[in-house]
Amino acid sequence: MQVIFLAEGADLDALSTAYGITKLYPESRILLPGAVSSSFRVAVKRFEKILKNKTIKKENLKTVSTLFLADTNNYQLAMKNLSSYTDENTQIIIYDHHPIRKKLPENVIKKIKKTGAATTIVVGEIKRKKIPLSPEEATLLALGIYEDTGSFTYATTTEKDMKTAAFLLKKGADLETIKSIIEERIDYEQISVIHQLIENIQYFLLKTQKIIFTFAYSDRYIPDISGFLHMIKPLQEADAFFVLINEKGKTSIIARSKNKKIDVGKIMSFLGGGGHIYAASATVKGMTVQEIKGYIEGLLLGEAYRNKKIEEFMSEEIILIEKDQTIEEVIEKADKAPVLFVVDKNGKFTGIVLSRVIKEGLKHGVKKAKVENFTIDSVITFQPQTTIAQAEKIISQSSQEYFPVIEKGKPVGVINRTYIIKVLHGQIFDAEKDIFISRERIKPKFLNFEKKIKKYIPQHILNHLIQIGRVSSYMGFNSFVVGGIVRDIVLGKKNLDIDIIVEGDAIELARRYAKEKSLPVHTFEEFMTAQITLETGEKIDLATARKETYTHPGAYPKVEKASIKEDLYRRDFTINTLAIDITEGRFGILVDYFNGLKDIKDRMIRVLHQLSFIEDPIRILRALRFAGRLGFKLGKPTEKLLKLAVDENMLELAPSGRINLELSYSLNEDRVVDILLLMDRYRVLHSLIPEFYMDEKREELLSRLRDTIISFEMFFEIKIDRVSNYLLALLYHLPFELSYRFLEKYHFHKAVKFFEEYYEVKDLFKELPQKDSELYKKIKFIKKDVLAFISASSDIELSERIIRILKKEEERNLLLSGKDLKKLGIPPSSLYRKILDDVFKKYLDGEIKNKEEALKYVKTKYLSN
Ligand code: ATP
Ligand code: MG
């Protein structure tokens, strides 16, 4: 029997070559491989008639006398596949154009040439032997040449390929057919699989590494799927991915990694597959896609725990016995643990006794025997610092079940073999997997919010919204009010920041509406946004619905048009994902895609997906700002993800300008102290200012500063620089150079001046004069902003004195002015200044209490002669 062998995943060139061989050796039959390219499959169907009697199935094979290899020279593989049908008499003939990778035996006939297609080699022989070809056959043969030379455009194309194609054309090869088959690269099934793979992408975050799982179901094997994966952008961007394709209960896994810490070869080997660190695959039966995914996650987590120490996993509940004790004495303890630790007088470890042995011993009546006699003293032990990876090596070479953990000669814990294996398979950390979150609803929830929107948005703005909705509907767009304002409406708060998202084109809509109403409009083409200023001065922001991709953490994102849902998905927290439709006909409908409404009701800050804080670390600050401001809690997974992002120092990666902005917002919030305490609790302040610490003193200062600022602003009708004040409260313990470094890094230039002023005057208050008038001399040149800090950071007495003095200073003109002096008949001169200063001094010291007393004083002192 003559058989033609094709490699798995064979393409058109292989098929054409094989068919050519059947023309040369009419007895030979093609053994079709399990996996073939999609165009191969299309061609087999199209040329069904001429191929019908030329193929053979593996089960019908008998001893092979001649074995042809078509379009492959992998002799070893062919022999492995067909070992039971070949023997030393089997003649091997190879038709191929690939370079030879593994040495071929002498007796193999090698028809291997450097042509663009292997078909060229066989057809050359057909031509020489003048074997007749039908147009149908010529077409099938030409296919291989066209495909493998990229229709003669690939650099590997030779003159021979062209001449051979010309020969086949002369024989009637049909170009239409060739074109249609070659171009049919992606078939329907492949598209469906690719589509599913895109739809089903799920992220798994391991530390900061993005790992993607995705899966698809297919009715049949899709041969070239790994060749299509490069078209799926998220997969290309991930650190590693696992693509699971299930066909009829069997799942093929394609795994790729860019990071040598994620060794996909090793992971696939656990599933019976293989490969190397960066590329591997496996085929699994009898497990669902979800089970496989869970299993891989476990392995990934296990991998992540390899460098952790045994002390984190060991049980510290160990039972000690002394070596001189008798079986009888320790029998009760044997019931409590599977192993007992034997120690000497000094508590030093001498070995273990298996409880089982003690019980056995008792049964056999050896009550009085000493524990010593049953002690196993040559046990392998770990130290608390032994890593899981080291432990794995050791346990793999030993059959010991329990491993004592010894520190400085004394037993401190125990760990057993199965437990270590479980750690390595991530089974101990199942809980970590609940970090996997998605707040997405398949269908949004709709609620009628017309009444609420009317209640919380002033009438004149509401009218604009209604009309924007009308123009929007006319232009075929959908428009929504989104973000903070919707959140605040739900919370029953007013907010005048109107943000509109347009499914369509915000700039076009804004221009048209502004023109209609003769309102000024600014457009920002690059960001696809526009801003309209209303007659009354309020501003309305319009933005085209978009999705964003982050080039690196913290960077401003790139934008691309999208649906409202995608636009909402990129937002920071679920509470900010609510939208109210204002399009005509749907005005006032609240749209909730991500359970934002529930989270507002539950008072929870939650991110929308696992990577949120990594994509944009500024959200770390925003989360705590909202939590502090609204008195909300962080959702559990969100809290974990936030901590992880802080631990990974993600804030370092955020642009300093954005940190400045977000910190400034926080420091201007009413509940700034709560926010700062949260920032301390989650080590955010520490990550921005490494030398930072919070203690009771600072906590008290912050609260007092907050009250002082409010008093100052009320009494003196001024705006206090809160940012500088709070920054000083956070940094005053540091040498100025260190503070300065922080302030410069994050562009707090105003605060630098403020700090300088403070450091210049702070020592003035070390010694305090008795009289307020003397104290006034010290403070009169100091800015109120700085005085607020001095007041808040001093003892209550000084603080009250400062406020009292400043209040009196406010009243200075009411007490006595130049006008009053004029009325008293004193001619205007430089004396005025002296008199007024003198009176004010007395007022400060309480010697003059009011205007009446002031006038009296002036009369007696300056007019009496
Ligand atoms: P505020 O009441 O403080 O103005 P807000 O929610 O309106 O709160 P803005 O800073 O005005 O906050 O931002 C408007 C909207 O843009 C937010 O509701 C939020 O959905 C979104 N947003 C702002 N910053 C981010 C960010 N870093 N990542 C994702 N979404 C953001
Ligand atoms: Mg806002």
mmCIF file of C-alpha atoms and ligand atoms in Angstrom, residues 482-485 487-488 495 497 499 548 550 567-573 575-577 612 616-619 622 625-626 629 658 662 665 669, ligand 1:
data_model
loop_
_atom_site.group_PDB
_atom_site.id
_atom_site.type_symbol
_atom_site.label_atom_id
_atom_site.label_comp_id
_atom_site.label_asym_id
_atom_site.label_seq_id
_atom_site.Cartn_x
_atom_site.Cartn_y
_atom_site.Cartn_z
ATOM 1 C CA VAL A 482 -24.529 61.751 33.408
ATOM 2 C CA GLY A 483 -22.117 61.514 36.281
ATOM 3 C CA GLY A 484 -21.951 63.478 39.501
ATOM 4 C CA ILE A 485 -25.167 65.349 38.986
ATOM 5 C CA ARG A 487 -25.586 60.686 41.647
ATOM 6 C CA ASP A 488 -26.411 63.821 43.588
ATOM 7 C CA ASN A 495 -25.315 69.993 41.870
ATOM 8 C CA ASP A 497 -22.312 70.618 37.002
ATOM 9 C CA ASP A 499 -22.435 66.897 31.872
ATOM 10 C CA GLU A 548 -10.794 54.975 26.230
ATOM 11 C CA TYR A 550 -4.902 53.807 28.583
ATOM 12 C CA ASP A 567 -18.841 55.488 27.937
ATOM 13 C CA LEU A 568 -20.241 54.690 31.354
ATOM 14 C CA TYR A 569 -18.071 51.603 31.684
ATOM 15 C CA ARG A 570 -14.913 53.691 31.648
ATOM 16 C CA ARG A 571 -16.022 55.676 34.670
ATOM 17 C CA ASP A 572 -14.481 55.467 38.066
ATOM 18 C CA PHE A 573 -17.190 54.083 40.335
ATOM 19 C CA ILE A 575 -22.183 55.496 41.794
ATOM 20 C CA ASN A 576 -21.013 57.701 38.933
ATOM 21 C CA THR A 577 -22.386 55.519 36.144
ATOM 22 C CA SER A 612 -9.737 50.160 37.433
ATOM 23 C CA ASP A 616 -5.984 55.074 36.386
ATOM 24 C CA PRO A 617 -4.381 55.325 39.837
ATOM 25 C CA ILE A 618 -5.950 58.767 40.346
ATOM 26 C CA ARG A 619 -9.078 56.783 41.146
ATOM 27 C CA ARG A 622 -11.096 59.781 44.120
ATOM 28 C CA ARG A 625 -12.544 61.455 48.465
ATOM 29 C CA PHE A 626 -16.034 60.187 47.692
ATOM 30 C CA ARG A 629 -17.374 63.139 51.452
ATOM 31 C CA ARG A 658 -3.373 65.118 38.154
ATOM 32 C CA GLU A 662 -7.123 65.576 42.921
ATOM 33 C CA TYR A 665 -10.062 68.814 45.503
ATOM 34 C CA GLU A 669 -13.800 69.226 50.689
HETATM 35 P P1 ATP B 1 -17.880 66.228 41.999
HETATM 36 O O1 ATP B 1 -19.145 66.311 42.741
HETATM 37 O O2 ATP B 1 -16.667 66.197 42.859
HETATM 38 O O3 ATP B 1 -17.765 67.169 40.846
HETATM 39 P P2 ATP B 1 -18.136 64.272 39.977
HETATM 40 O O4 ATP B 1 -18.587 62.874 40.066
HETATM 41 O O5 ATP B 1 -18.947 65.208 39.162
HETATM 42 O O6 ATP B 1 -17.949 64.755 41.441
HETATM 43 P P3 ATP B 1 -15.934 65.074 38.344
HETATM 44 O O7 ATP B 1 -14.500 65.131 38.736
HETATM 45 O O8 ATP B 1 -16.645 66.345 38.061
HETATM 46 O O9 ATP B 1 -16.659 64.258 39.482
HETATM 47 O O10 ATP B 1 -16.026 64.093 37.111
HETATM 48 C C1 ATP B 1 -17.226 63.916 36.348
HETATM 49 C C2 ATP B 1 -17.435 62.452 36.028
HETATM 50 O O11 ATP B 1 -16.362 61.960 35.266
HETATM 51 C C3 ATP B 1 -17.516 61.583 37.283
HETATM 52 O O12 ATP B 1 -18.827 61.380 37.692
HETATM 53 C C4 ATP B 1 -16.871 60.305 36.854
HETATM 54 O O13 ATP B 1 -17.837 59.416 36.380
HETATM 55 C C5 ATP B 1 -15.990 60.682 35.706
HETATM 56 N N1 ATP B 1 -14.579 60.674 36.119
HETATM 57 C C6 ATP B 1 -13.858 61.688 36.629
HETATM 58 N N2 ATP B 1 -12.601 61.318 36.874
HETATM 59 C C7 ATP B 1 -12.517 60.032 36.514
HETATM 60 C C8 ATP B 1 -11.465 59.074 36.504
HETATM 61 N N3 ATP B 1 -10.243 59.359 36.955
HETATM 62 N N4 ATP B 1 -11.741 57.830 36.032
HETATM 63 C C9 ATP B 1 -12.975 57.552 35.574
HETATM 64 N N5 ATP B 1 -13.976 58.379 35.561
HETATM 65 C C10 ATP B 1 -13.779 59.625 36.013
#
